[in-house]
Coordinates of C-alpha atoms and ligand atoms in Angstrom, one line a residue:
M86 CA 9.5 -0.7 -5.3
K87 CA 8.3 -4.1 -4.0
E88 CA 4.7 -3.6 -4.1
I89 CA 5.4 -2.5 -7.9
K90 CA 7.3 -5.0 -9.2
F91 CA 5.0 -7.7 -7.9
I92 CA 1.9 -5.9 -9.1
E93 CA 4.3 -5.7 -12.6
N94 CA 4.4 -10.2 -12.3
I95 CA 0.5 -10.4 -11.5
R96 CA 0.1 -7.9 -14.5
A97 CA 1.9 -9.8 -17.2
R98 CA -0.1 -13.1 -15.7
A99 CA -3.1 -11.4 -16.0
A100 CA -4.7 -13.1 -19.4
A101 CA -5.3 -9.8 -21.7
E102 CA -9.4 -10.3 -23.7
K103 CA -10.5 -7.7 -26.0
D104 CA -13.5 -6.3 -23.6
V105 CA -10.3 -4.9 -21.9
I106 CA -10.0 -2.2 -22.1
A107 CA -6.9 -1.6 -19.6
G108 CA -6.5 -4.3 -17.1
I109 CA -4.3 -4.6 -13.8
G110 CA -1.8 -1.0 -13.9
D111 CA -4.0 1.9 -13.7
D112 CA -6.4 3.9 -10.8
A113 CA -8.9 1.3 -12.3
A114 CA -10.2 -1.1 -14.8
V115 CA -11.6 -0.4 -18.3
L116 CA -14.3 -3.1 -19.3
K117 CA -15.9 -2.7 -22.3
H118 CA -19.8 -1.4 -22.2
D119 CA -21.6 0.1 -24.7
S120 CA -21.0 2.2 -28.3
K121 CA -21.4 5.7 -25.9
Q122 CA -19.3 4.2 -22.7
H123 CA -17.1 1.9 -20.4
L124 CA -17.2 0.4 -17.5
L125 CA -14.9 1.4 -14.6
W126 CA -14.4 -1.0 -11.9
A127 CA -11.9 -0.6 -8.7
A128 CA -11.1 -2.0 -5.6
D129 CA -9.1 -0.3 -2.6
M130 CA -8.2 -2.1 1.2
L131 CA -7.8 0.0 4.3
V132 CA -6.0 -2.6 6.8
E133 CA -6.4 -1.3 11.3
D134 CA -2.3 -0.4 12.0
V135 CA -1.1 -0.3 8.1
H136 CA -4.2 3.1 6.4
F137 CA -5.5 3.6 10.5
S138 CA -4.9 3.5 14.2
L139 CA -8.3 3.2 16.5
K140 CA -7.0 5.2 18.7
D141 CA -6.4 8.5 16.2
A142 CA -9.1 7.8 13.8
S143 CA -13.7 7.1 13.8
F144 CA -14.6 5.0 13.7
N145 CA -17.3 6.8 11.2
K146 CA -13.9 8.2 9.5
I147 CA -13.0 5.0 9.1
G148 CA -16.3 4.5 6.8
R149 CA -15.8 7.8 5.1
K150 CA -12.7 7.5 3.8
A151 CA -12.3 3.7 2.4
V152 CA -15.1 5.4 0.5
A153 CA -13.0 8.4 -0.6
V154 CA -9.9 6.8 -1.5
N155 CA -11.8 4.6 -4.2
I156 CA -14.0 7.2 -5.4
S157 CA -11.0 9.5 -6.1
D158 CA -9.3 5.7 -8.6
I159 CA -12.4 6.9 -10.5
A160 CA -12.0 10.0 -10.4
A161 CA -8.9 9.7 -11.3
M162 CA -10.4 8.4 -14.1
G163 CA -12.5 10.5 -15.7
G164 CA -15.6 9.0 -14.1
V165 CA -18.7 9.3 -12.7
P166 CA -18.2 5.9 -9.0
K167 CA -22.0 4.4 -8.9
Y168 CA -21.8 1.3 -6.7
I169 CA -20.1 0.1 -4.3
T170 CA -19.4 -3.5 -2.3
V171 CA -18.0 -3.6 1.2
S172 CA -16.0 -6.6 2.7
I173 CA -15.0 -5.7 6.6
G174 CA -13.1 -8.1 8.5
V175 CA -13.5 -7.7 12.4
P176 CA -11.7 -7.8 15.2
P177 CA -12.8 -9.2 18.6
Y178 CA -12.5 -5.5 20.1
V179 CA -14.7 -4.2 17.2
K180 CA -18.7 -4.0 18.4
I181 CA -21.7 -3.5 16.4
R182 CA -22.8 -0.3 17.4
N183 CA -18.7 0.4 16.1
L184 CA -19.5 -1.2 12.9
N185 CA -22.5 0.4 12.7
N186 CA -21.0 4.1 13.0
I187 CA -18.8 2.9 10.4
Y188 CA -21.8 2.6 8.3
D189 CA -22.6 5.8 9.0
G190 CA -19.7 7.3 7.4
I191 CA -20.0 4.2 4.4
F192 CA -24.2 6.0 3.6
K193 CA -22.8 10.6 4.3
I194 CA -20.6 10.0 1.4
C195 CA -22.4 7.6 -0.5
K196 CA -25.0 10.0 -0.4
A197 CA -23.5 13.1 -1.6
Y198 CA -21.8 11.5 -4.6
G199 CA -24.8 9.0 -5.4
I200 CA -23.6 5.7 -4.7
C201 CA -25.1 3.1 -4.0
L202 CA -23.8 0.7 -1.5
V203 CA -25.0 -2.9 -3.2
G204 CA -23.2 -6.3 -1.0
G205 CA -20.4 -7.1 0.9
D206 CA -18.9 -10.0 3.1
T207 CA -18.6 -10.0 6.8
N208 CA -15.6 -12.3 8.2
R209 CA -13.8 -12.4 11.5
S210 CA -10.5 -10.9 11.4
G211 CA -6.7 -10.1 13.4
K212 CA -7.1 -6.6 12.7
L213 CA -9.6 -4.7 11.1
V214 CA -10.4 -4.4 7.4
I215 CA -12.9 -2.9 4.8
D216 CA -12.2 -3.6 1.8
V217 CA -14.5 -1.8 -1.2
S218 CA -14.8 -2.7 -4.6
I219 CA -16.6 0.4 -7.0
I220 CA -18.1 0.3 -10.0
G221 CA -18.0 3.9 -12.0
S222 CA -18.7 4.8 -15.4
V223 CA -17.2 7.0 -18.0
E224 CA -18.1 8.5 -20.7
K225 CA -15.5 6.4 -24.3
K226 CA -14.2 10.8 -24.8
R227 CA -13.9 11.8 -20.9
L228 CA -11.6 8.3 -20.4
V229 CA -8.5 8.5 -19.5
L230 CA -5.2 6.5 -18.7
R231 CA -1.2 6.8 -16.9
S232 CA -0.3 5.7 -20.4
A233 CA -0.9 7.9 -22.8
A234 CA 1.7 11.5 -21.9
K235 CA 3.7 12.5 -24.3
E236 CA 6.8 14.4 -24.0
G237 CA 6.5 18.1 -24.4
D238 CA 2.8 18.1 -22.3
I239 CA 2.9 20.2 -19.2
I240 CA 2.6 18.5 -15.9
L241 CA -0.1 19.5 -13.7
V242 CA -2.1 19.3 -10.0
T243 CA -4.3 19.8 -8.3
G244 CA -4.2 22.0 -5.2
P245 CA -3.0 23.3 -2.6
I246 CA -0.9 20.0 -1.4
P247 CA -2.6 19.1 2.1
D248 CA -0.4 17.3 4.0
G249 CA -1.8 12.9 4.0
R250 CA -1.0 13.1 7.6
K251 CA -3.4 15.8 8.3
T252 CA -6.6 15.3 6.0
H253 CA -6.6 11.7 4.9
F254 CA -9.4 11.1 6.5
D255 CA -11.7 14.0 5.4
F256 CA -10.2 14.0 1.9
T257 CA -12.8 15.7 -0.4
P258 CA -12.6 13.3 -4.1
R259 CA -11.5 15.6 -6.9
L260 CA -14.0 14.8 -9.1
K261 CA -16.3 17.8 -9.0
E262 CA -12.4 19.5 -11.0
A263 CA -12.1 15.9 -13.0
R264 CA -15.2 16.0 -14.5
F265 CA -14.8 20.0 -15.3
L266 CA -11.3 18.7 -16.5
T267 CA -12.6 15.9 -18.8
G268 CA -15.2 17.8 -20.2
K269 CA -13.5 20.1 -21.7
Y270 CA -10.3 19.4 -22.4
K271 CA -7.6 17.5 -23.3
I272 CA -6.0 15.4 -20.2
S273 CA -2.9 12.7 -21.9
S274 CA -2.9 11.4 -19.0
M275 CA -3.9 11.3 -14.8
I276 CA -4.0 9.5 -11.4
D277 CA -5.0 10.8 -7.6
I278 CA -1.8 11.1 -5.5
S279 CA -1.5 8.6 -2.9
D280 CA 1.9 7.3 -2.7
G281 CA 4.0 10.5 -3.0
I282 CA 3.5 12.7 -6.6
A283 CA 7.4 12.0 -7.1
P284 CA 6.3 7.5 -7.8
D285 CA 3.1 8.9 -8.9
I286 CA 4.8 11.6 -11.8
G287 CA 6.8 8.4 -11.8
R288 CA 4.0 5.7 -12.5
I289 CA 2.8 7.5 -15.4
C290 CA 5.9 8.0 -16.7
C291 CA 7.4 4.5 -16.4
Q292 CA 3.6 3.6 -18.2
S293 CA 4.2 6.4 -21.1
G294 CA 7.9 5.6 -21.6
V295 CA 8.3 9.5 -20.9
G296 CA 10.5 11.2 -18.7
C297 CA 9.8 14.4 -17.2
V298 CA 11.6 17.1 -14.8
I299 CA 8.9 18.9 -12.1
S300 CA 9.5 22.5 -11.0
E301 CA 10.5 22.3 -6.6
E302 CA 9.2 26.6 -6.1
A303 CA 6.0 25.5 -8.5
V304 CA 4.8 22.5 -6.5
P305 CA 2.0 24.5 -4.8
L306 CA 2.2 23.0 -0.9
S307 CA -0.3 23.6 2.2
E308 CA 1.4 25.7 5.3
G309 CA 3.7 23.2 7.3
L310 CA 4.3 20.7 4.1
S311 CA 7.5 20.6 3.1
I312 CA 8.8 19.4 -0.6
K313 CA 10.1 16.9 0.5
D314 CA 6.5 15.7 2.0
A315 CA 5.0 16.6 -1.0
F316 CA 7.2 13.8 -3.2
Y317 CA 7.5 11.2 -1.1
Y318 CA 4.4 11.5 1.5
G319 CA 1.1 10.2 0.2
E320 CA -2.3 9.9 0.6
N321 CA -3.8 13.2 -0.1
F322 CA -6.0 12.5 -3.6
E323 CA -4.8 15.5 -5.4
L324 CA -4.7 14.9 -9.3
L325 CA -1.5 14.4 -10.9
F326 CA -2.5 14.7 -14.6
T327 CA -0.6 16.1 -17.9
M328 CA -1.7 18.1 -21.0
S329 CA -0.8 19.7 -24.5
P330 CA 0.5 22.6 -23.8
K331 CA -2.4 23.9 -25.7
E332 CA -4.0 22.5 -23.7
A333 CA -3.4 24.3 -20.3
R334 CA -3.5 27.4 -22.6
R335 CA -7.3 27.2 -22.8
L336 CA -7.1 25.8 -20.0
F337 CA -6.0 29.0 -17.7
L338 CA -7.5 31.6 -20.4
D339 CA -10.6 29.7 -19.6
L340 CA -9.5 29.5 -15.9
S341 CA -9.4 33.7 -15.8
K342 CA -12.7 34.3 -17.2
K343 CA -14.3 32.6 -14.5
N344 CA -15.1 32.2 -10.7
S345 CA -15.1 28.3 -10.0
F346 CA -11.7 27.1 -10.5
K347 CA -10.0 29.4 -9.1
K348 CA -6.6 28.6 -7.6
V349 CA -6.7 24.7 -7.7
F350 CA -4.8 24.0 -10.6
F351 CA -1.5 24.6 -10.6
V352 CA 1.1 23.9 -13.5
I353 CA 4.3 22.1 -11.6
G354 CA 6.9 20.5 -14.7
E355 CA 7.2 18.6 -18.0
I356 CA 7.0 16.0 -19.7
T357 CA 10.4 15.2 -21.3
N358 CA 12.2 12.2 -23.4
K359 CA 13.1 8.5 -21.6
N360 CA 16.2 8.9 -21.9
K361 CA 16.3 12.0 -19.6
G362 CA 14.9 9.6 -17.0
M363 CA 12.8 11.6 -14.7
Y364 CA 14.7 14.8 -12.2
S365 CA 12.9 17.6 -9.2
R366 CA 15.2 21.1 -10.6
G367 CA 14.9 22.8 -6.8
K368 CA 15.8 26.5 -6.3
E369 CA 19.2 26.8 -8.0
G370 CA 18.4 24.5 -11.2
V371 CA 20.1 21.6 -9.9
L372 CA 18.5 18.7 -10.9
K373 CA 17.9 16.3 -8.1
K374 CA 16.8 12.2 -9.6
L375 CA 12.7 11.6 -8.3
K376 CA 12.6 8.1 -6.5
M377 CA 10.0 5.5 -6.7
E378 CA 10.1 5.0 -3.8
G379 CA 7.5 6.3 -1.4
Y380 CA 4.2 5.5 0.8
R381 CA 5.1 1.8 1.9
H382 CA 2.1 0.0 1.7
I383 CA 4.0 -3.3 2.6
Ligands
ADP241 P1 -3.9 2.9 -6.8 O1 -3.3 3.7 -6.0 O2 -4.8 3.4 -7.1 O3 -5.4 2.3 -6.0 P2 -2.4 0.8 -6.7 O4 -1.0 0.8 -6.9 O5 -3.2 0.0 -5.1 O6 -3.4 1.6 -7.0 O7 -3.0 -0.5 -7.5 C1 -1.9 -0.1 -9.4 C2 -2.6 -1.4 -9.6 O8 -1.9 -3.0 -9.4 C3 -4.9 -0.9 -10.1 O9 -4.6 -1.1 -11.4 C4 -4.6 -2.2 -9.0 O10 -6.0 -2.3 -8.9 C5 -4.0 -3.3 -9.4 N1 -3.6 -4.6 -8.3 C6 -2.8 -4.0 -7.1 N2 -3.0 -4.8 -6.0 C7 -3.4 -6.2 -6.6 C8 -3.5 -7.2 -6.5 N3 -3.0 -8.0 -5.5 N4 -3.8 -8.2 -8.2 C9 -4.4 -7.6 -9.2 N5 -4.0 -6.7 -8.9 C10 -3.8 -5.6 -8.0
MG242 MG1 -5.2 5.6 -7.2

């Protein structure tokens, strides 16, 4: 909550400019580029002992994750990742060979996604910090913001939702899925799940001026994951998105006829009027208020 309020305050202070189609507040900034495409620009930083501990992660994995979370933000806008810069804060106990291992992870995932490393910065630091900035592009027609969900829209996720505690180093950014969706269907809003389904649908609801009801039974859980963790523990980087019932019908009709993307998209709820608030519906139909509080970064 503290983080959301702080960012809201910064957003209010940042000047509006006509070439900034969407600034602070989405998974990536959207900047005017040419008649066909927009530029996407996002940044995501990993901090030792906040996002990872050197006890349970290899340097290679840390490097991979630092890029993967950024790709995920570009995917959530409907776009394609292109260029990154990587800035690192290096504590005395991290050696050159460890840094090279971080870059092994970085280069491997860059290669897999066609991303080019084009710069960065290197400094001493108390803890290991990896700050990645990413540029991507999105065809105007495919751009998806957090702010255009409508009352009556269906809420969907990619899944089953994994346990972020176990998968956050190895997750696959849902780029293929996002490109499939935005290429053929009108997606009204989208976000990647970094903080948990509840706070992340909360972001869509706040920015779209709507409410929601999520059916607890409909949330696809991977083995061993509780609904509470699906709601309030993030770091799974699945896509959470909305579309009109008509578009959702078209999607599932198409999927019933093809072999790819089977059992990947799940309907989990509905967008409601803002006055109705944000709720989940449990087994006996009992409504519970969804909280904005999820995975804490600060
Ligand atoms: P995500 O989880 O998708 O990376 P965040 O919740 O980290 O998104 O950030 C939400 C929005 O706030 C993004 O648009 C991001 O660029 C912006 N933001 C986060 N921290 C800052 C900051 N310190 N200054 C300016 N903008 C920020
Ligand atoms: Mg995001």
